[in-house]
Amino acid sequence: AEFYSQQDCIVKTLEQPRDLQVTKEITQYAPLEGSLENSADILLLVRPDYTIYDEIRKPSDFKTFADLRMAGVGMVGVVHAAKPIDAIQRFIGKVDFGVIPQVIDTIVFVDSGAVSKVYELTMTVRVPHGMREEDLARPLIEVRDFYSKECEFEIYKWGEETVVFPVKAAKAAKREKSRGHDFAEATLQDRLRRMLHCDFEVELEGNRAVLYLPQREIARVIGHKGKGIMQLEKKLGVKLDVRPR
């Protein structure tokens, strides 16, 4: 509040109780006739540059905060949450989904007295992460790291449900899975090279491996009544699907 006041901005506060320690240039508003909504109506007549809302807790607080923000008043609100994404989720269902990035465009998460995370919110229309079909494109909120601009979460509607998808965690899990897949495939290829003594290619597909062999080698590798391929599967511990190369 004092930072904005020092920038020659008109700053007011909405508090319940009124306990912020600010300079006398900043007017502090408490509930008028027991309601912060009534106080907000007065603020709309005053038209301050910024209003500090301490704190946003009840459903009526979220509505009042959104009304002031959409009316063009600069808003800084205090919301208690265990994680920064939880603070955004507290607005879901209390504020129209489409205006959330206009109501809260920046999240500053303070942990143990220090700023530990800053997010920025933007609205876009595209296919959500992990989906491919173009007809699944929809409005979604991107939650990006303020400094790196990396998208860490996507928030979108899926039917009647609101999905909060952890993009960064999903990408990390995919990279880890890919590294594990590549290592397993390389190990399998090395073991097969010592057993087959012929040209081949192998690809892991889930719990199976596809073994591509020259046409002339298929009968030899499969063996009489499939005994050769069964022995290979037993030694390798994986099912083999033999296909011509």
PDB file of N, CA and C in Angstrom, residues 94-198:
ATOM      1  N   LYS A  94     -16.366 -19.231  -7.831  1.00  0.00           N
ATOM      2  CA  LYS A  94     -16.850 -17.998  -7.193  1.00  0.00           C
ATOM      3  C   LYS A  94     -16.819 -16.824  -8.161  1.00  0.00           C
ATOM      4  N   VAL A  95     -15.983 -16.961  -9.203  1.00  0.00           N
ATOM      5  CA  VAL A  95     -15.856 -15.943 -10.248  1.00  0.00           C
ATOM      6  C   VAL A  95     -16.037 -16.647 -11.586  1.00  0.00           C
ATOM      7  N   ASP A  96     -16.707 -16.004 -12.541  1.00  0.00           N
ATOM      8  CA  ASP A  96     -16.884 -16.605 -13.865  1.00  0.00           C
ATOM      9  C   ASP A  96     -15.535 -17.028 -14.434  1.00  0.00           C
ATOM     10  N   PHE A  97     -15.492 -18.253 -14.969  1.00  0.00           N
ATOM     11  CA  PHE A  97     -14.229 -18.825 -15.452  1.00  0.00           C
ATOM     12  C   PHE A  97     -13.538 -17.918 -16.467  1.00  0.00           C
ATOM     13  N   GLY A  98     -14.311 -17.346 -17.381  1.00  0.00           N
ATOM     14  CA  GLY A  98     -13.729 -16.560 -18.466  1.00  0.00           C
ATOM     15  C   GLY A  98     -13.062 -15.270 -18.045  1.00  0.00           C
ATOM     16  N   VAL A  99     -13.380 -14.770 -16.848  1.00  0.00           N
ATOM     17  CA  VAL A  99     -12.802 -13.486 -16.422  1.00  0.00           C
ATOM     18  C   VAL A  99     -11.731 -13.649 -15.348  1.00  0.00           C
ATOM     19  N   ILE A 100     -11.421 -14.887 -14.970  1.00  0.00           N
ATOM     20  CA  ILE A 100     -10.420 -15.093 -13.912  1.00  0.00           C
ATOM     21  C   ILE A 100      -9.087 -14.413 -14.235  1.00  0.00           C
ATOM     22  N   PRO A 101      -8.534 -14.532 -15.484  1.00  0.00           N
ATOM     23  CA  PRO A 101      -7.263 -13.847 -15.754  1.00  0.00           C
ATOM     24  C   PRO A 101      -7.362 -12.324 -15.711  1.00  0.00           C
ATOM     25  N   GLN A 102      -8.571 -11.773 -15.894  1.00  0.00           N
ATOM     26  CA  GLN A 102      -8.733 -10.326 -15.776  1.00  0.00           C
ATOM     27  C   GLN A 102      -8.845  -9.900 -14.308  1.00  0.00           C
ATOM     28  N   VAL A 103      -9.395 -10.787 -13.489  1.00  0.00           N
ATOM     29  CA  VAL A 103      -9.546 -10.483 -12.064  1.00  0.00           C
ATOM     30  C   VAL A 103      -8.224 -10.667 -11.328  1.00  0.00           C
ATOM     31  N   ILE A 104      -7.528 -11.774 -11.610  1.00  0.00           N
ATOM     32  CA  ILE A 104      -6.214 -12.027 -10.993  1.00  0.00           C
ATOM     33  C   ILE A 104      -5.220 -12.352 -12.108  1.00  0.00           C
ATOM     34  N   ASP A 105      -4.407 -11.392 -12.479  1.00  0.00           N
ATOM     35  CA  ASP A 105      -3.429 -11.630 -13.542  1.00  0.00           C
ATOM     36  C   ASP A 105      -2.058 -12.001 -12.993  1.00  0.00           C
ATOM     37  N   THR A 106      -1.850 -11.820 -11.680  1.00  0.00           N
ATOM     38  CA  THR A 106      -0.550 -12.131 -11.071  1.00  0.00           C
ATOM     39  C   THR A 106      -0.768 -12.727  -9.683  1.00  0.00           C
ATOM     40  N   ILE A 107      -0.027 -13.791  -9.380  1.00  0.00           N
ATOM     41  CA  ILE A 107      -0.047 -14.410  -8.049  1.00  0.00           C
ATOM     42  C   ILE A 107       1.353 -14.303  -7.457  1.00  0.00           C
ATOM     43  N   VAL A 108       1.458 -13.685  -6.289  1.00  0.00           N
ATOM     44  CA  VAL A 108       2.736 -13.595  -5.575  1.00  0.00           C
ATOM     45  C   VAL A 108       2.598 -14.444  -4.312  1.00  0.00           C
ATOM     46  N   PHE A 109       3.342 -15.542  -4.254  1.00  0.00           N
ATOM     47  CA  PHE A 109       3.242 -16.467  -3.123  1.00  0.00           C
ATOM     48  C   PHE A 109       4.346 -16.170  -2.113  1.00  0.00           C
ATOM     49  N   VAL A 110       3.935 -15.835  -0.901  1.00  0.00           N
ATOM     50  CA  VAL A 110       4.881 -15.505   0.168  1.00  0.00           C
ATOM     51  C   VAL A 110       4.923 -16.668   1.149  1.00  0.00           C
ATOM     52  N   ASP A 111       6.110 -17.224   1.343  1.00  0.00           N
ATOM     53  CA  ASP A 111       6.296 -18.360   2.247  1.00  0.00           C
ATOM     54  C   ASP A 111       7.403 -18.023   3.242  1.00  0.00           C
ATOM     55  N   SER A 112       7.092 -18.123   4.527  1.00  0.00           N
ATOM     56  CA  SER A 112       8.058 -17.816   5.595  1.00  0.00           C
ATOM     57  C   SER A 112       8.624 -16.405   5.457  1.00  0.00           C
ATOM     58  N   GLY A 113       7.770 -15.479   5.041  1.00  0.00           N
ATOM     59  CA  GLY A 113       8.170 -14.077   4.960  1.00  0.00           C
ATOM     60  C   GLY A 113       8.928 -13.686   3.712  1.00  0.00           C
ATOM     61  N   ALA A 114       9.087 -14.618   2.759  1.00  0.00           N
ATOM     62  CA  ALA A 114       9.826 -14.318   1.528  1.00  0.00           C
ATOM     63  C   ALA A 114       9.006 -14.735   0.314  1.00  0.00           C
ATOM     64  N   VAL A 115       9.174 -14.013  -0.788  1.00  0.00           N
ATOM     65  CA  VAL A 115       8.483 -14.357  -2.030  1.00  0.00           C
ATOM     66  C   VAL A 115       9.133 -15.611  -2.611  1.00  0.00           C
ATOM     67  N   SER A 116       8.365 -16.697  -2.698  1.00  0.00           N
ATOM     68  CA  SER A 116       8.927 -17.959  -3.183  1.00  0.00           C
ATOM     69  C   SER A 116       8.461 -18.307  -4.591  1.00  0.00           C
ATOM     70  N   LYS A 117       7.368 -17.698  -5.059  1.00  0.00           N
ATOM     71  CA  LYS A 117       6.869 -18.009  -6.399  1.00  0.00           C
ATOM     72  C   LYS A 117       6.014 -16.866  -6.906  1.00  0.00           C
ATOM     73  N   VAL A 118       6.169 -16.557  -8.206  1.00  0.00           N
ATOM     74  CA  VAL A 118       5.327 -15.545  -8.843  1.00  0.00           C
ATOM     75  C   VAL A 118       4.773 -16.147 -10.131  1.00  0.00           C
ATOM     76  N   TYR A 119       3.451 -16.138 -10.257  1.00  0.00           N
ATOM     77  CA  TYR A 119       2.781 -16.645 -11.452  1.00  0.00           C
ATOM     78  C   TYR A 119       2.079 -15.505 -12.175  1.00  0.00           C
ATOM     79  N   GLU A 120       1.931 -15.660 -13.490  1.00  0.00           N
ATOM     80  CA  GLU A 120       1.070 -14.770 -14.257  1.00  0.00           C
ATOM     81  C   GLU A 120       0.045 -15.617 -15.001  1.00  0.00           C
ATOM     82  N   LEU A 121      -1.170 -15.083 -15.152  1.00  0.00           N
ATOM     83  CA  LEU A 121      -2.264 -15.820 -15.767  1.00  0.00           C
ATOM     84  C   LEU A 121      -2.660 -15.163 -17.080  1.00  0.00           C
ATOM     85  N   THR A 122      -2.856 -15.993 -18.110  1.00  0.00           N
ATOM     86  CA  THR A 122      -3.330 -15.502 -19.404  1.00  0.00           C
ATOM     87  C   THR A 122      -4.384 -16.460 -19.943  1.00  0.00           C
ATOM     88  N   MET A 123      -5.309 -15.923 -20.716  1.00  0.00           N
ATOM     89  CA  MET A 123      -6.345 -16.740 -21.347  1.00  0.00           C
ATOM     90  C   MET A 123      -5.994 -16.947 -22.816  1.00  0.00           C
ATOM     91  N   THR A 124      -6.161 -18.176 -23.296  1.00  0.00           N
ATOM     92  CA  THR A 124      -5.920 -18.482 -24.702  1.00  0.00           C
ATOM     93  C   THR A 124      -6.909 -19.552 -25.141  1.00  0.00           C
ATOM     94  N   VAL A 125      -6.942 -19.829 -26.441  1.00  0.00           N
ATOM     95  CA  VAL A 125      -7.795 -20.894 -26.985  1.00  0.00           C
ATOM     96  C   VAL A 125      -6.906 -21.839 -27.783  1.00  0.00           C
ATOM     97  N   ARG A 126      -6.815 -23.082 -27.352  1.00  0.00           N
ATOM     98  CA  ARG A 126      -6.021 -24.095 -28.051  1.00  0.00           C
ATOM     99  C   ARG A 126      -6.354 -25.468 -27.487  1.00  0.00           C
ATOM    100  N   VAL A 127      -5.706 -26.488 -28.042  1.00  0.00           N
ATOM    101  CA  VAL A 127      -5.888 -27.857 -27.555  1.00  0.00           C
ATOM    102  C   VAL A 127      -5.101 -28.021 -26.255  1.00  0.00           C
ATOM    103  N   PRO A 128      -5.717 -28.518 -25.180  1.00  0.00           N
ATOM    104  CA  PRO A 128      -4.992 -28.699 -23.916  1.00  0.00           C
ATOM    105  C   PRO A 128      -3.817 -29.664 -24.056  1.00  0.00           C
ATOM    106  N   HIS A 129      -2.865 -29.526 -23.172  1.00  0.00           N
ATOM    107  CA  HIS A 129      -1.675 -30.381 -23.162  1.00  0.00           C
ATOM    108  C   HIS A 129      -2.081 -31.851 -23.040  1.00  0.00           C
ATOM    109  N   GLY A 130      -1.469 -32.694 -23.863  1.00  0.00           N
ATOM    110  CA  GLY A 130      -1.742 -34.129 -23.817  1.00  0.00           C
ATOM    111  C   GLY A 130      -2.839 -34.577 -24.762  1.00  0.00           C
ATOM    112  N   MET A 131      -3.571 -33.630 -25.364  1.00  0.00           N
ATOM    113  CA  MET A 131      -4.615 -33.972 -26.333  1.00  0.00           C
ATOM    114  C   MET A 131      -4.115 -33.644 -27.734  1.00  0.00           C
ATOM    115  N   ARG A 132      -4.704 -34.299 -28.751  1.00  0.00           N
ATOM    116  CA  ARG A 132      -4.220 -34.127 -30.117  1.00  0.00           C
ATOM    117  C   ARG A 132      -5.285 -33.591 -31.071  1.00  0.00           C
ATOM    118  N   GLU A 133      -6.534 -34.040 -30.917  1.00  0.00           N
ATOM    119  CA  GLU A 133      -7.571 -33.679 -31.875  1.00  0.00           C
ATOM    120  C   GLU A 133      -7.859 -32.184 -31.824  1.00  0.00           C
ATOM    121  N   GLU A 134      -7.897 -31.556 -33.004  1.00  0.00           N
ATOM    122  CA  GLU A 134      -8.119 -30.114 -33.089  1.00  0.00           C
ATOM    123  C   GLU A 134      -9.495 -29.711 -32.573  1.00  0.00           C
ATOM    124  N   ASP A 135     -10.477 -30.622 -32.695  1.00  0.00           N
ATOM    125  CA  ASP A 135     -11.826 -30.261 -32.254  1.00  0.00           C
ATOM    126  C   ASP A 135     -11.954 -30.238 -30.733  1.00  0.00           C
ATOM    127  N   LEU A 136     -10.874 -30.586 -30.020  1.00  0.00           N
ATOM    128  CA  LEU A 136     -10.871 -30.496 -28.559  1.00  0.00           C
ATOM    129  C   LEU A 136     -10.350 -29.145 -28.071  1.00  0.00           C
ATOM    130  N   ALA A 137     -10.034 -28.244 -29.011  1.00  0.00           N
ATOM    131  CA  ALA A 137      -9.562 -26.907 -28.624  1.00  0.00           C
ATOM    132  C   ALA A 137     -10.638 -26.198 -27.815  1.00  0.00           C
ATOM    133  N   ARG A 138     -10.217 -25.457 -26.812  1.00  0.00           N
ATOM    134  CA  ARG A 138     -11.149 -24.783 -25.907  1.00  0.00           C
ATOM    135  C   ARG A 138     -10.443 -23.624 -25.208  1.00  0.00           C
ATOM    136  N   PRO A 139     -11.201 -22.688 -24.629  1.00  0.00           N
ATOM    137  CA  PRO A 139     -10.559 -21.627 -23.838  1.00  0.00           C
ATOM    138  C   PRO A 139      -9.882 -22.246 -22.614  1.00  0.00           C
ATOM    139  N   LEU A 140      -8.671 -21.841 -22.356  1.00  0.00           N
ATOM    140  CA  LEU A 140      -7.985 -22.326 -21.157  1.00  0.00           C
ATOM    141  C   LEU A 140      -7.105 -21.226 -20.579  1.00  0.00           C
ATOM    142  N   ILE A 141      -6.862 -21.344 -19.293  1.00  0.00           N
ATOM    143  CA  ILE A 141      -6.019 -20.382 -18.581  1.00  0.00           C
ATOM    144  C   ILE A 141      -4.628 -20.988 -18.434  1.00  0.00           C
ATOM    145  N   GLU A 142      -3.633 -20.274 -18.919  1.00  0.00           N
ATOM    146  CA  GLU A 142      -2.247 -20.700 -18.736  1.00  0.00           C
ATOM    147  C   GLU A 142      -1.683 -20.023 -17.490  1.00  0.00           C
ATOM    148  N   VAL A 143      -1.126 -20.824 -16.602  1.00  0.00           N
ATOM    149  CA  VAL A 143      -0.469 -20.307 -15.400  1.00  0.00           C
ATOM    150  C   VAL A 143       1.033 -20.439 -15.629  1.00  0.00           C
ATOM    151  N   ARG A 144       1.691 -19.307 -15.865  1.00  0.00           N
ATOM    152  CA  ARG A 144       3.110 -19.319 -16.226  1.00  0.00           C
ATOM    153  C   ARG A 144       3.972 -18.716 -15.128  1.00  0.00           C
ATOM    154  N   ASP A 145       5.201 -19.232 -15.025  1.00  0.00           N
ATOM    155  CA  ASP A 145       6.177 -18.623 -14.130  1.00  0.00           C
ATOM    156  C   ASP A 145       6.465 -17.210 -14.629  1.00  0.00           C
ATOM    157  N   PHE A 146       6.408 -16.244 -13.735  1.00  0.00           N
ATOM    158  CA  PHE A 146       6.530 -14.838 -14.120  1.00  0.00           C
ATOM    159  C   PHE A 146       7.883 -14.534 -14.754  1.00  0.00           C
ATOM    160  N   TYR A 147       8.925 -15.223 -14.312  1.00  0.00           N
ATOM    161  CA  TYR A 147      10.278 -14.912 -14.776  1.00  0.00           C
ATOM    162  C   TYR A 147      10.686 -15.760 -15.982  1.00  0.00           C
ATOM    163  N   SER A 148      10.471 -17.068 -15.922  1.00  0.00           N
ATOM    164  CA  SER A 148      10.897 -17.941 -17.021  1.00  0.00           C
ATOM    165  C   SER A 148       9.862 -18.025 -18.139  1.00  0.00           C
ATOM    166  N   LYS A 149       8.612 -17.630 -17.853  1.00  0.00           N
ATOM    167  CA  LYS A 149       7.488 -17.701 -18.801  1.00  0.00           C
ATOM    168  C   LYS A 149       7.103 -19.140 -19.143  1.00  0.00           C
ATOM    169  N   GLU A 150       7.615 -20.110 -18.393  1.00  0.00           N
ATOM    170  CA  GLU A 150       7.255 -21.508 -18.631  1.00  0.00           C
ATOM    171  C   GLU A 150       5.851 -21.780 -18.100  1.00  0.00           C
ATOM    172  N   CYS A 151       5.036 -22.450 -18.914  1.00  0.00           N
ATOM    173  CA  CYS A 151       3.680 -22.798 -18.490  1.00  0.00           C
ATOM    174  C   CYS A 151       3.754 -23.968 -17.511  1.00  0.00           C
ATOM    175  N   GLU A 152       3.252 -23.769 -16.291  1.00  0.00           N
ATOM    176  CA  GLU A 152       3.314 -24.811 -15.269  1.00  0.00           C
ATOM    177  C   GLU A 152       1.966 -25.483 -15.033  1.00  0.00           C
ATOM    178  N   PHE A 153       0.867 -24.754 -15.299  1.00  0.00           N
ATOM    179  CA  PHE A 153      -0.467 -25.334 -15.129  1.00  0.00           C
ATOM    180  C   PHE A 153      -1.377 -24.844 -16.250  1.00  0.00           C
ATOM    181  N   GLU A 154      -2.357 -25.674 -16.592  1.00  0.00           N
ATOM    182  CA  GLU A 154      -3.446 -25.282 -17.477  1.00  0.00           C
ATOM    183  C   GLU A 154      -4.756 -25.503 -16.736  1.00  0.00           C
ATOM    184  N   ILE A 155      -5.661 -24.545 -16.856  1.00  0.00           N
ATOM    185  CA  ILE A 155      -6.974 -24.663 -16.226  1.00  0.00           C
ATOM    186  C   ILE A 155      -8.017 -24.545 -17.329  1.00  0.00           C
ATOM    187  N   TYR A 156      -8.893 -25.550 -17.442  1.00  0.00           N
ATOM    188  CA  TYR A 156      -9.906 -25.510 -18.494  1.00  0.00           C
ATOM    189  C   TYR A 156     -11.142 -26.292 -18.062  1.00  0.00           C
ATOM    190  N   LYS A 157     -12.220 -26.085 -18.800  1.00  0.00           N
ATOM    191  CA  LYS A 157     -13.479 -26.768 -18.540  1.00  0.00           C
ATOM    192  C   LYS A 157     -13.524 -28.072 -19.329  1.00  0.00           C
ATOM    193  N   TRP A 158     -13.949 -29.143 -18.662  1.00  0.00           N
ATOM    194  CA  TRP A 158     -14.170 -30.430 -19.319  1.00  0.00           C
ATOM    195  C   TRP A 158     -15.561 -30.896 -18.896  1.00  0.00           C
ATOM    196  N   GLY A 159     -16.535 -30.597 -19.755  1.00  0.00           N
ATOM    197  CA  GLY A 159     -17.919 -30.854 -19.371  1.00  0.00           C
ATOM    198  C   GLY A 159     -18.308 -29.909 -18.242  1.00  0.00           C
ATOM    199  N   GLU A 160     -18.785 -30.485 -17.154  1.00  0.00           N
ATOM    200  CA  GLU A 160     -19.172 -29.679 -15.995  1.00  0.00           C
ATOM    201  C   GLU A 160     -18.012 -29.477 -15.027  1.00  0.00           C
ATOM    202  N   GLU A 161     -16.910 -30.179 -15.264  1.00  0.00           N
ATOM    203  CA  GLU A 161     -15.775 -30.126 -14.346  1.00  0.00           C
ATOM    204  C   GLU A 161     -14.745 -29.091 -14.793  1.00  0.00           C
ATOM    205  N   THR A 162     -14.008 -28.569 -13.811  1.00  0.00           N
ATOM    206  CA  THR A 162     -12.881 -27.676 -14.089  1.00  0.00           C
ATOM    207  C   THR A 162     -11.591 -28.445 -13.816  1.00  0.00           C
ATOM    208  N   VAL A 163     -10.747 -28.547 -14.831  1.00  0.00           N
ATOM    209  CA  VAL A 163      -9.509 -29.323 -14.734  1.00  0.00           C
ATOM    210  C   VAL A 163      -8.338 -28.382 -14.478  1.00  0.00           C
ATOM    211  N   VAL A 164      -7.534 -28.705 -13.472  1.00  0.00           N
ATOM    212  CA  VAL A 164      -6.275 -27.990 -13.224  1.00  0.00           C
ATOM    213  C   VAL A 164      -5.160 -28.986 -13.526  1.00  0.00           C
ATOM    214  N   PHE A 165      -4.536 -28.835 -14.702  1.00  0.00           N
ATOM    215  CA  PHE A 165      -3.565 -29.829 -15.174  1.00  0.00           C
ATOM    216  C   PHE A 165      -2.139 -29.346 -14.938  1.00  0.00           C
ATOM    217  N   PRO A 166      -1.307 -30.137 -14.229  1.00  0.00           N
ATOM    218  CA  PRO A 166       0.083 -29.735 -13.951  1.00  0.00           C
ATOM    219  C   PRO A 166       0.999 -29.998 -15.144  1.00  0.00           C
ATOM    220  N   VAL A 167       1.118 -29.046 -16.044  1.00  0.00           N
ATOM    221  CA  VAL A 167       1.874 -29.224 -17.289  1.00  0.00           C
ATOM    222  C   VAL A 167       3.348 -29.506 -17.011  1.00  0.00           C
ATOM    223  N   LYS A 168       3.957 -28.722 -16.139  1.00  0.00           N
ATOM    224  CA  LYS A 168       5.395 -28.875 -15.873  1.00  0.00           C
ATOM    225  C   LYS A 168       5.695 -30.253 -15.293  1.00  0.00           C
ATOM    226  N   ALA A 169       4.878 -30.705 -14.343  1.00  0.00           N
ATOM    227  CA  ALA A 169       5.089 -32.021 -13.734  1.00  0.00           C
ATOM    228  C   ALA A 169       4.884 -33.127 -14.760  1.00  0.00           C
ATOM    229  N   ALA A 170       3.896 -32.961 -15.649  1.00  0.00           N
ATOM    230  CA  ALA A 170       3.627 -33.971 -16.677  1.00  0.00           C
ATOM    231  C   ALA A 170       4.787 -34.068 -17.660  1.00  0.00           C
ATOM    232  N   LYS A 171       5.358 -32.910 -18.033  1.00  0.00           N
ATOM    233  CA  LYS A 171       6.500 -32.920 -18.951  1.00  0.00           C
ATOM    234  C   LYS A 171       7.711 -33.587 -18.308  1.00  0.00           C
ATOM    235  N   ALA A 172       7.931 -33.307 -17.019  1.00  0.00           N
ATOM    236  CA  ALA A 172       9.065 -33.912 -16.311  1.00  0.00           C
ATOM    237  C   ALA A 172       8.896 -35.426 -16.227  1.00  0.00           C
ATOM    238  N   ALA A 173       7.663 -35.877 -15.948  1.00  0.00           N
ATOM    239  CA  ALA A 173       7.398 -37.317 -15.867  1.00  0.00           C
ATOM    240  C   ALA A 173       7.594 -37.985 -17.225  1.00  0.00           C
ATOM    241  N   LYS A 174       7.187 -37.278 -18.289  1.00  0.00           N
ATOM    242  CA  LYS A 174       7.347 -37.828 -19.642  1.00  0.00           C
ATOM    243  C   LYS A 174       8.821 -37.955 -20.006  1.00  0.00           C
ATOM    244  N   ARG A 175       9.627 -36.930 -19.641  1.00  0.00           N
ATOM    245  CA  ARG A 175      11.066 -36.993 -19.921  1.00  0.00           C
ATOM    246  C   ARG A 175      11.714 -38.142 -19.160  1.00  0.00           C
ATOM    247  N   GLU A 176      11.297 -38.318 -17.899  1.00  0.00           N
ATOM    248  CA  GLU A 176      11.856 -39.396 -17.082  1.00  0.00           C
ATOM    249  C   GLU A 176      11.478 -40.754 -17.661  1.00  0.00           C
ATOM    250  N   LYS A 177      10.216 -40.869 -18.096  1.00  0.00           N
ATOM    251  CA  LYS A 177       9.752 -42.122 -18.702  1.00  0.00           C
ATOM    252  C   LYS A 177      10.485 -42.394 -20.002  1.00  0.00           C
ATOM    253  N   SER A 178      10.733 -41.335 -20.779  1.00  0.00           N
ATOM    254  CA  SER A 178      11.434 -41.487 -22.052  1.00  0.00           C
ATOM    255  C   SER A 178      12.867 -41.968 -21.832  1.00  0.00           C
ATOM    256  N   ARG A 179      13.530 -41.403 -20.799  1.00  0.00           N
ATOM    257  CA  ARG A 179      14.898 -41.843 -20.499  1.00  0.00           C
ATOM    258  C   ARG A 179      14.918 -43.315 -20.093  1.00  0.00           C
ATOM    259  N   GLY A 180      13.941 -43.711 -19.274  1.00  0.00           N
ATOM    260  CA  GLY A 180      13.854 -45.104 -18.849  1.00  0.00           C
ATOM    261  C   GLY A 180      13.553 -46.026 -20.014  1.00  0.00           C
ATOM    262  N   HIS A 181      12.676 -45.577 -20.918  1.00  0.00           N
ATOM    263  CA  HIS A 181      12.314 -46.364 -22.100  1.00  0.00           C
ATOM    264  C   HIS A 181      13.527 -46.553 -23.005  1.00  0.00           C
ATOM    265  N   ASP A 182      14.277 -45.469 -23.250  1.00  0.00           N
ATOM    266  CA  ASP A 182      15.457 -45.547 -24.118  1.00  0.00           C
ATOM    267  C   ASP A 182      16.514 -46.482 -23.531  1.00  0.00           C
ATOM    268  N   PHE A 183      16.691 -46.413 -22.205  1.00  0.00           N
ATOM    269  CA  PHE A 183      17.685 -47.277 -21.556  1.00  0.00           C
ATOM    270  C   PHE A 183      17.279 -48.745 -21.672  1.00  0.00           C
ATOM    271  N   ALA A 184      15.989 -49.036 -21.433  1.00  0.00           N
ATOM    272  CA  ALA A 184      15.507 -50.418 -21.511  1.00  0.00           C
ATOM    273  C   ALA A 184      15.632 -50.951 -22.934  1.00  0.00           C
ATOM    274  N   GLU A 185      15.324 -50.102 -23.915  1.00  0.00           N
ATOM    275  CA  GLU A 185      15.404 -50.522 -25.314  1.00  0.00           C
ATOM    276  C   GLU A 185      16.852 -50.801 -25.719  1.00  0.00           C
ATOM    277  N   ALA A 186      17.775 -49.953 -25.265  1.00  0.00           N
ATOM    278  CA  ALA A 186      19.193 -50.150 -25.588  1.00  0.00           C
ATOM    279  C   ALA A 186      19.725 -51.427 -24.937  1.00  0.00           C
ATOM    280  N   THR A 187      19.298 -51.698 -23.702  1.00  0.00           N
ATOM    281  CA  THR A 187      19.727 -52.914 -23.002  1.00  0.00           C
ATOM    282  C   THR A 187      19.211 -54.157 -23.713  1.00  0.00           C
ATOM    283  N   LEU A 188      17.933 -54.112 -24.128  1.00  0.00           N
ATOM    284  CA  LEU A 188      17.333 -55.243 -24.843  1.00  0.00           C
ATOM    285  C   LEU A 188      18.044 -55.482 -26.173  1.00  0.00           C
ATOM    286  N   GLN A 189      18.361 -54.400 -26.863  1.00  0.00           N
ATOM    287  CA  GLN A 189      19.047 -54.511 -28.150  1.00  0.00           C
ATOM    288  C   GLN A 189      20.426 -55.145 -27.982  1.00  0.00           C
ATOM    289  N   ASP A 190      21.126 -54.769 -26.918  1.00  0.00           N
ATOM    290  CA  ASP A 190      22.461 -55.315 -26.666  1.00  0.00           C
ATOM    291  C   ASP A 190      22.395 -56.814 -26.375  1.00  0.00           C
ATOM    292  N   ARG A 191      21.405 -57.235 -25.587  1.00  0.00           N
ATOM    293  CA  ARG A 191      21.270 -58.656 -25.254  1.00  0.00           C
ATOM    294  C   ARG A 191      20.874 -59.473 -26.485  1.00  0.00           C
ATOM    295  N   LEU A 192      19.983 -58.925 -27.306  1.00  0.00           N
ATOM    296  CA  LEU A 192      19.568 -59.636 -28.519  1.00  0.00           C
ATOM    297  C   LEU A 192      20.717 -59.768 -29.513  1.00  0.00           C
ATOM    298  N   ARG A 193      21.573 -58.756 -29.558  1.00  0.00           N
ATOM    299  CA  ARG A 193      22.702 -58.786 -30.488  1.00  0.00           C
ATOM    300  C   ARG A 193      23.617 -59.974 -30.190  1.00  0.00           C
ATOM    301  N   ARG A 194      23.752 -60.296 -28.909  1.00  0.00           N
ATOM    302  CA  ARG A 194      24.607 -61.417 -28.518  1.00  0.00           C
ATOM    303  C   ARG A 194      23.927 -62.772 -28.731  1.00  0.00           C
ATOM    304  N   MET A 195      22.606 -62.768 -28.886  1.00  0.00           N
ATOM    305  CA  MET A 195      21.871 -64.026 -29.035  1.00  0.00           C
ATOM    306  C   MET A 195      21.539 -64.368 -30.483  1.00  0.00           C
ATOM    307  N   LEU A 196      21.242 -63.360 -31.304  1.00  0.00           N
ATOM    308  CA  LEU A 196      20.698 -63.629 -32.638  1.00  0.00           C
ATOM    309  C   LEU A 196      21.761 -63.769 -33.720  1.00  0.00           C
ATOM    310  N   HIS A 197      22.817 -62.997 -33.651  1.00  0.00           N
ATOM    311  CA  HIS A 197      23.891 -63.036 -34.652  1.00  0.00           C
ATOM    312  C   HIS A 197      23.364 -62.775 -36.063  1.00  0.00           C
ATOM    313  N   CYS A 198      22.479 -61.798 -36.188  1.00  0.00           N
ATOM    314  CA  CYS A 198      21.970 -61.392 -37.501  1.00  0.00           C
ATOM    315  C   CYS A 198      21.470 -59.949 -37.391  1.00  0.00           C
TER     316      CYS A 198
END
